[in-house]
């Protein structure tokens, strides 16, 4: 980060950066901190995640031998994309809106391209893993973005989408998780994990994600796809049944958080579990 950016008043948070031969240090604490940094060149830190939003203005974590600061004052691009994502998260599914009806039909055709949909309220939707004849009632927990996530998954990674939908691969449980409802729950889990509705970053995971969002506007949707395949993989590994779905979801969140904080993960595509998608 350039010196002109470092002196601004906003707080900052540590972020992964590309490997560098030099080690840049946080300017927090003035001359005393700089002196301490010079005498402890390999182990200095100036805070921890729990202090974010309190008295300290900066926290640093070590990544691949490099310290880098990301200010809480977002760049215009980061702010624009974050606000756009927040807006998406606030939109409720409205069955009376033509665009929402269209998205639901698009999901059906992306899922079952050879089957005609008889109506937006139909027993057919149960095939996809909705709880009843009207899928709109299942969007209440996460809103319209959960439908957008499913549609993005179906169109972008159709092979993985179909594999999970049809419960292919591995020894499946007698009582399987319902595919579509699981997808809505995954959206809600990611929204909670990233804590995007808070005014200031309270976790490193959120700060990492916001940086990724500046690189790719579809980072949330891509993370959703990764989360879905991770959840299914853990489901199989744990030999879980439907009553254990929440436990699997919690362990899925923990794995996503670990991967997002890995040294060399700069984009969603860098996450180890991204390779599960096809």
mmCIF file with all atom_site columns, C-alpha atoms in Angstrom, residues 18 132 137 151 166 170 201 203 224:
data_model
loop_
_atom_site.group_PDB
_atom_site.id
_atom_site.type_symbol
_atom_site.label_atom_id
_atom_site.label_alt_id
_atom_site.label_comp_id
_atom_site.label_asym_id
_atom_site.label_entity_id
_atom_site.label_seq_id
_atom_site.pdbx_PDB_ins_code
_atom_site.Cartn_x
_atom_site.Cartn_y
_atom_site.Cartn_z
_atom_site.occupancy
_atom_site.B_iso_or_equiv
_atom_site.pdbx_formal_charge
_atom_site.auth_seq_id
_atom_site.auth_comp_id
_atom_site.auth_asym_id
_atom_site.auth_atom_id
_atom_site.pdbx_PDB_model_num
ATOM 1 C CA . UNK A 1 18  ? 1.602   -11.195 -3.143  1.00 0.00 ? 18  UNK A CA 1
ATOM 2 C CA . UNK A 1 132 ? -43.569 -28.357 -0.639  1.00 0.00 ? 132 UNK A CA 1
ATOM 3 C CA . UNK A 1 137 ? -42.037 -20.331 0.955   1.00 0.00 ? 137 UNK A CA 1
ATOM 4 C CA . UNK A 1 151 ? -29.155 -20.490 -10.475 1.00 0.00 ? 151 UNK A CA 1
ATOM 5 C CA . UNK A 1 166 ? -28.882 -36.476 -7.995  1.00 0.00 ? 166 UNK A CA 1
ATOM 6 C CA . UNK A 1 170 ? -20.220 -42.024 -2.402  1.00 0.00 ? 170 UNK A CA 1
ATOM 7 C CA . UNK A 1 201 ? -15.087 -5.458  9.744   1.00 0.00 ? 201 UNK A CA 1
ATOM 8 C CA . UNK A 1 203 ? -13.347 -10.648 11.431  1.00 0.00 ? 203 UNK A CA 1
ATOM 9 C CA . UNK A 1 224 ? -21.421 -20.452 -2.475  1.00 0.00 ? 224 UNK A CA 1
#
